[in-house]
């Protein structure tokens, strides 16, 4: 089964049972093999030999970051790595700090956004996934500096996996937003539904998707979103796979949905176009050889995995 290149970082041991111990985090931060990812304005600093070439994260030591005067105590603990037993942390800094810190400007570039890195397959999947984890966590911190209950300032704890409100003591934890993403198959089983949204690249078609609302289960969200966006009644809903999606911090829950009706009525507020595609057309789109120049999302997206599953005859 095809798997998207942004996924769970399988190799890291997150030590979620130990990261509430301040001494544990301090030990990991100071361990000899510990390395840091730097996010500059959410973009990871990488090293690459050139455009279109394979690259890797540019890993920094604690001493490197201290020499630039960066606020290392604000780093997030991602886990330890089995290759050398060292810790892996991420530190997010502003573009201004990257430009003005002593001796930093040469090593703080290039900083490239994760979407571009994943789409162009510049980094290995494990590194893309680790960056995704760091980016999602950082986005939560950026929006959790003040307590939603009393408005007081919150402080970082547990290596970045918790914040505590100083005035009222309330605890805040990183949130993941669940999203259903569904490959809909028509009643004959021979065609699947894809849509085109205004925000998509020209000629790109993809599966429908939407946030799960409070009080819904996965099946309900799949049926509601498909009815709202395409006017189709869905019967059977089957789980396929999931993907962490760090834009900003969602979990994509991939499903197959079997349509009971086939007449499409789109909601133009949600989607520009939606139509049925034959298996043959889908194969051409996956291969980027469709005569109309239309194509499906790249290897960074679970949508491709769902579409591939239809092409492979997995949906029956
Ligand atoms: Zn509070």
Coordinates of C-alpha atoms and ligand atoms in Angstrom, one line a residue:
X1 CA 0.0 0.0 0.0
X2 CA 1.3 3.5 -0.9
X3 CA 2.1 5.6 2.2
X4 CA 2.4 9.3 2.2
X5 CA 5.9 10.7 3.1
X6 CA 4.7 12.8 5.9
X7 CA 3.7 10.2 8.5
X8 CA 4.4 9.3 12.1
X9 CA 8.1 9.6 13.0
X10 CA 8.5 5.9 13.7
X11 CA 12.1 5.9 14.9
X12 CA 11.8 8.5 17.7
X13 CA 11.2 7.3 21.2
X14 CA 9.0 10.1 22.6
X15 CA 9.4 9.1 26.3
X16 CA 6.0 10.5 27.0
X17 CA 6.2 8.8 30.4
X18 CA 9.3 10.7 31.4
X19 CA 9.2 14.1 29.9
X20 CA 7.3 15.6 32.8
X21 CA 10.6 15.2 34.8
X22 CA 12.6 18.4 34.5
X23 CA 15.9 16.5 35.2
X24 CA 15.2 14.1 32.4
X25 CA 14.7 16.9 29.9
X26 CA 17.8 18.7 31.1
X27 CA 19.9 15.4 30.8
X28 CA 18.6 14.9 27.3
X29 CA 19.3 18.5 26.3
X30 CA 22.9 18.2 27.5
X31 CA 23.7 14.7 26.2
X32 CA 26.6 14.5 23.9
X33 CA 24.7 13.1 20.9
X34 CA 21.7 15.4 21.2
X35 CA 20.8 17.4 18.2
X36 CA 18.4 20.2 17.4
X37 CA 16.2 21.2 14.4
X38 CA 15.8 24.9 14.0
X39 CA 12.5 26.3 12.7
X40 CA 12.9 29.8 11.3
X41 CA 9.4 31.3 11.1
X42 CA 8.0 27.7 11.0
X43 CA 10.4 26.6 8.2
X44 CA 13.1 24.0 9.0
X45 CA 16.7 24.8 8.3
X46 CA 18.1 22.1 5.9
X47 CA 21.2 21.3 4.0
X48 CA 21.0 20.4 0.4
X49 CA 23.7 20.3 -2.3
X50 CA 21.4 22.1 -4.7
X51 CA 18.0 22.5 -6.2
X52 CA 16.3 19.2 -6.9
X53 CA 19.0 17.3 -4.9
X54 CA 18.4 15.1 -1.9
X55 CA 19.1 16.8 1.4
X56 CA 18.7 16.4 5.1
X57 CA 17.8 18.5 8.2
X58 CA 20.7 20.6 9.3
X59 CA 21.1 19.3 12.8
X60 CA 22.6 21.7 15.4
X61 CA 24.3 20.9 18.8
X62 CA 23.4 22.7 22.0
X63 CA 26.8 24.4 21.9
X64 CA 26.0 25.7 18.3
X65 CA 22.7 27.2 19.5
X66 CA 24.2 28.7 22.6
X67 CA 26.9 30.3 20.6
X68 CA 24.3 32.1 18.6
X69 CA 22.6 33.2 21.8
X70 CA 19.3 31.4 20.9
X71 CA 16.8 30.7 23.7
X72 CA 17.5 27.0 24.0
X73 CA 15.3 26.7 27.1
X74 CA 12.3 27.2 24.8
X75 CA 13.2 24.0 22.8
X76 CA 10.6 21.2 22.4
X77 CA 11.7 17.6 23.2
X78 CA 10.8 15.3 20.3
X79 CA 12.4 12.1 21.7
X80 CA 15.6 10.1 21.6
X81 CA 17.0 8.5 18.5
X82 CA 18.1 4.8 18.5
X83 CA 21.0 5.5 16.1
X84 CA 23.0 7.3 18.7
X85 CA 20.8 7.4 21.9
X86 CA 20.9 11.2 21.8
X87 CA 17.9 13.5 22.2
X88 CA 16.2 15.3 19.4
X89 CA 14.8 18.7 20.1
X90 CA 13.3 21.5 18.0
X91 CA 13.8 25.2 18.6
X92 CA 11.6 27.8 16.8
X93 CA 13.0 31.3 16.3
X94 CA 11.8 34.3 14.4
X95 CA 13.3 35.4 11.0
X96 CA 14.5 38.5 12.7
X97 CA 16.5 36.5 15.3
X98 CA 18.0 34.3 12.5
X99 CA 19.2 37.4 10.7
X100 CA 20.6 39.3 13.7
X101 CA 22.1 36.7 16.0
X102 CA 25.9 36.6 16.1
X103 CA 27.4 34.3 13.4
X104 CA 24.0 32.7 12.7
X105 CA 23.0 34.1 9.4
X106 CA 25.1 31.8 7.3
X107 CA 24.0 28.6 9.0
X108 CA 20.3 29.5 9.3
X109 CA 19.6 29.0 5.6
X110 CA 18.1 27.6 3.6
X111 CA 14.9 27.4 5.6
X112 CA 12.3 25.8 3.4
X113 CA 8.6 25.2 4.2
X114 CA 7.6 21.6 4.9
X115 CA 5.0 21.4 2.1
X116 CA 7.7 22.2 -0.5
X117 CA 10.1 19.7 1.0
X118 CA 7.6 16.9 1.1
X119 CA 6.2 17.6 -2.4
X120 CA 9.6 17.6 -4.0
X121 CA 10.8 14.7 -1.9
X122 CA 13.9 16.5 -0.8
X123 CA 14.2 14.8 2.6
X124 CA 13.7 11.3 3.8
X125 CA 10.3 10.5 5.2
X126 CA 11.5 10.1 8.8
X127 CA 12.9 13.6 8.7
X128 CA 9.8 15.1 7.1
X129 CA 7.7 13.4 9.7
X130 CA 9.9 14.7 12.6
X131 CA 9.7 18.2 11.2
X132 CA 5.9 17.9 10.9
X133 CA 5.7 16.9 14.6
X134 CA 7.9 19.9 15.6
X135 CA 6.0 22.3 13.4
X136 CA 2.6 21.2 14.7
X137 CA 3.7 21.4 18.3
X138 CA 5.2 24.9 17.6
X139 CA 2.0 26.1 16.0
X140 CA 0.1 25.1 19.1
X141 CA 2.5 27.0 21.4
X142 CA 2.2 30.1 19.3
X143 CA -1.5 30.0 20.0
X144 CA -1.5 28.9 23.6
X145 CA 0.6 31.7 25.2
X146 CA -2.5 32.9 27.1
X147 CA -5.0 30.8 29.0
X148 CA -8.3 30.4 27.3
X149 CA -10.0 30.3 30.7
X150 CA -8.7 33.4 32.5
X151 CA -6.4 35.1 29.9
X152 CA -3.3 34.8 32.1
X153 CA 0.1 34.1 30.7
X154 CA 1.0 30.4 30.3
X155 CA 4.4 28.8 30.8
X156 CA 6.0 25.9 28.9
X157 CA 6.4 22.5 30.7
X158 CA 7.3 18.9 30.0
X159 CA 9.7 19.7 27.2
X160 CA 6.9 21.5 25.3
X161 CA 4.1 19.0 25.8
X162 CA 2.2 21.0 28.3
X163 CA 1.6 24.6 29.3
X164 CA 0.4 25.8 32.7
X165 CA -1.4 29.0 33.4
X166 CA 0.4 31.0 36.1
X167 CA -2.7 32.9 37.6
X168 CA -5.3 30.0 37.6
X169 CA -3.1 26.9 37.4
X170 CA -5.1 25.4 34.5
X171 CA -3.2 23.0 32.4
X172 CA -3.2 23.1 28.6
X173 CA -2.1 20.3 26.3
X174 CA -1.3 20.2 22.5
X175 CA -4.4 19.6 20.4
X176 CA -4.9 17.6 17.3
X177 CA -7.9 18.4 15.0
X178 CA -9.5 15.3 13.4
X179 CA -10.4 15.6 9.7
X180 CA -12.2 13.0 7.6
X181 CA -10.9 12.6 4.1
X182 CA -12.8 10.3 1.9
X183 CA -12.6 8.5 -1.4
X184 CA -16.2 8.1 -2.6
X185 CA -17.0 5.2 -5.0
X186 CA -20.2 5.2 -7.1
X187 CA -22.9 2.5 -6.7
X188 CA -21.3 0.5 -9.6
X189 CA -17.9 0.5 -8.0
X190 CA -16.3 1.5 -11.3
X191 CA -15.9 5.3 -10.7
X192 CA -14.6 7.5 -7.9
X193 CA -15.5 11.0 -7.0
X194 CA -12.9 13.8 -7.0
X195 CA -13.3 17.5 -6.5
X196 CA -11.5 20.7 -7.5
X197 CA -11.4 23.6 -5.1
X198 CA -10.4 27.2 -5.9
X199 CA -7.4 27.0 -3.6
X200 CA -6.0 24.0 -5.4
X201 CA -3.3 24.1 -8.1
X202 CA -4.9 24.4 -11.6
X203 CA -5.8 21.0 -12.9
X204 CA -5.3 19.2 -9.5
X205 CA -8.3 17.1 -8.4
X206 CA -8.5 15.4 -5.0
X207 CA -10.7 13.6 -2.5
X208 CA -13.3 15.5 -0.4
X209 CA -12.4 16.3 3.2
X210 CA -13.8 18.2 6.2
X211 CA -13.4 18.7 9.9
X212 CA -15.2 16.4 12.3
X213 CA -17.6 18.4 14.5
X214 CA -18.4 18.0 18.1
X215 CA -20.8 15.1 18.7
X216 CA -20.0 13.4 15.4
X217 CA -18.4 10.1 14.7
X218 CA -16.2 9.4 11.6
X219 CA -19.0 7.8 9.6
X220 CA -21.4 10.7 10.3
X221 CA -18.8 13.3 9.3
X222 CA -18.1 11.5 6.0
X223 CA -21.8 11.3 5.2
X224 CA -22.5 14.9 6.2
X225 CA -19.5 16.4 4.3
X226 CA -20.2 14.4 1.2
X227 CA -23.9 15.4 1.2
X228 CA -23.0 19.1 1.8
X229 CA -20.2 19.3 -0.9
X230 CA -21.5 17.0 -3.6
X231 CA -25.1 16.2 -2.8
X232 CA -24.5 12.4 -2.6
X233 CA -26.0 9.9 -0.2
X234 CA -23.4 7.7 1.3
X235 CA -24.1 4.2 2.7
X236 CA -21.2 2.1 3.9
X237 CA -18.1 3.9 5.3
X238 CA -14.9 2.0 5.8
X239 CA -11.7 3.1 7.6
X240 CA -8.6 3.0 5.4
X241 CA -5.7 4.7 7.1
X242 CA -4.6 7.9 8.9
X243 CA -2.0 10.5 8.5
X244 CA -0.7 13.3 10.9
X245 CA -1.1 16.5 8.8
X246 CA 0.9 19.4 10.3
X247 CA -1.0 22.2 8.6
X248 CA -1.4 23.3 11.2
X249 CA -2.1 20.2 13.5
X250 CA -4.7 17.8 12.1
X251 CA -5.1 14.1 11.9
X252 CA -6.4 13.0 8.5
X253 CA -8.7 10.0 8.9
X254 CA -8.8 8.4 5.5
X255 CA -12.0 6.4 4.5
X256 CA -13.7 4.8 1.7
X257 CA -17.4 5.7 1.3
X258 CA -19.8 3.9 -0.9
X259 CA -22.4 6.1 -2.6
X260 CA -26.0 5.1 -2.8
X261 CA -26.8 7.9 -5.3
X262 CA -24.8 9.2 -8.3
X263 CA -26.2 12.6 -9.2
X264 CA -23.8 15.2 -8.1
X265 CA -25.0 18.6 -6.8
X266 CA -22.1 20.7 -5.6
X267 CA -22.1 23.5 -3.0
X268 CA -20.2 26.2 -4.9
X269 CA -19.2 27.8 -1.6
X270 CA -17.2 24.7 -0.7
X271 CA -16.0 23.4 -4.0
X272 CA -15.6 24.5 -7.6
X273 CA -16.3 21.2 -9.4
X274 CA -16.8 17.6 -8.6
X275 CA -17.2 14.7 -10.9
X276 CA -16.8 10.9 -11.4
X277 CA -13.6 9.5 -12.7
X278 CA -13.2 6.0 -14.3
X279 CA -10.4 3.7 -13.0
X280 CA -8.6 4.2 -16.3
X281 CA -8.6 8.0 -15.9
X282 CA -7.4 7.7 -12.4
X283 CA -4.4 5.6 -13.5
X284 CA -3.5 8.3 -16.0
X285 CA -3.8 11.0 -13.4
X286 CA -1.6 9.1 -11.0
X287 CA 0.9 8.7 -13.8
X288 CA 0.6 12.4 -14.8
X289 CA -0.2 11.3 -18.3
X290 CA -3.8 12.3 -18.6
X291 CA -4.5 13.9 -22.0
X292 CA -6.3 16.9 -20.3
X293 CA -3.3 17.5 -18.0
X294 CA -5.2 16.9 -14.9
X295 CA -3.5 15.2 -11.9
X296 CA -3.9 14.1 -8.3
X297 CA -2.0 15.2 -5.1
X298 CA 1.6 14.1 -4.7
X299 CA 3.4 11.8 -2.4
X300 CA 3.0 14.0 0.7
X301 CA -0.8 13.5 0.8
X302 CA -3.0 10.7 2.2
X303 CA -5.4 11.7 -0.6
X304 CA -3.0 10.0 -3.1
X305 CA -3.0 6.9 -1.0
X306 CA -6.8 6.7 -1.1
X307 CA -6.9 7.4 -4.8
X308 CA -4.2 4.7 -5.4
X309 CA -6.2 2.2 -3.4
X310 CA -9.2 2.7 -5.8
X311 CA -6.8 2.4 -8.8
X312 CA -5.5 -0.9 -7.3
X313 CA -9.0 -2.3 -6.9
X314 CA -8.9 -2.2 -3.1
X315 CA -12.4 -0.6 -2.9
X316 CA -15.1 -3.1 -3.7
Ligands
LIG1 ZN1 -5.8 30.7 33.5

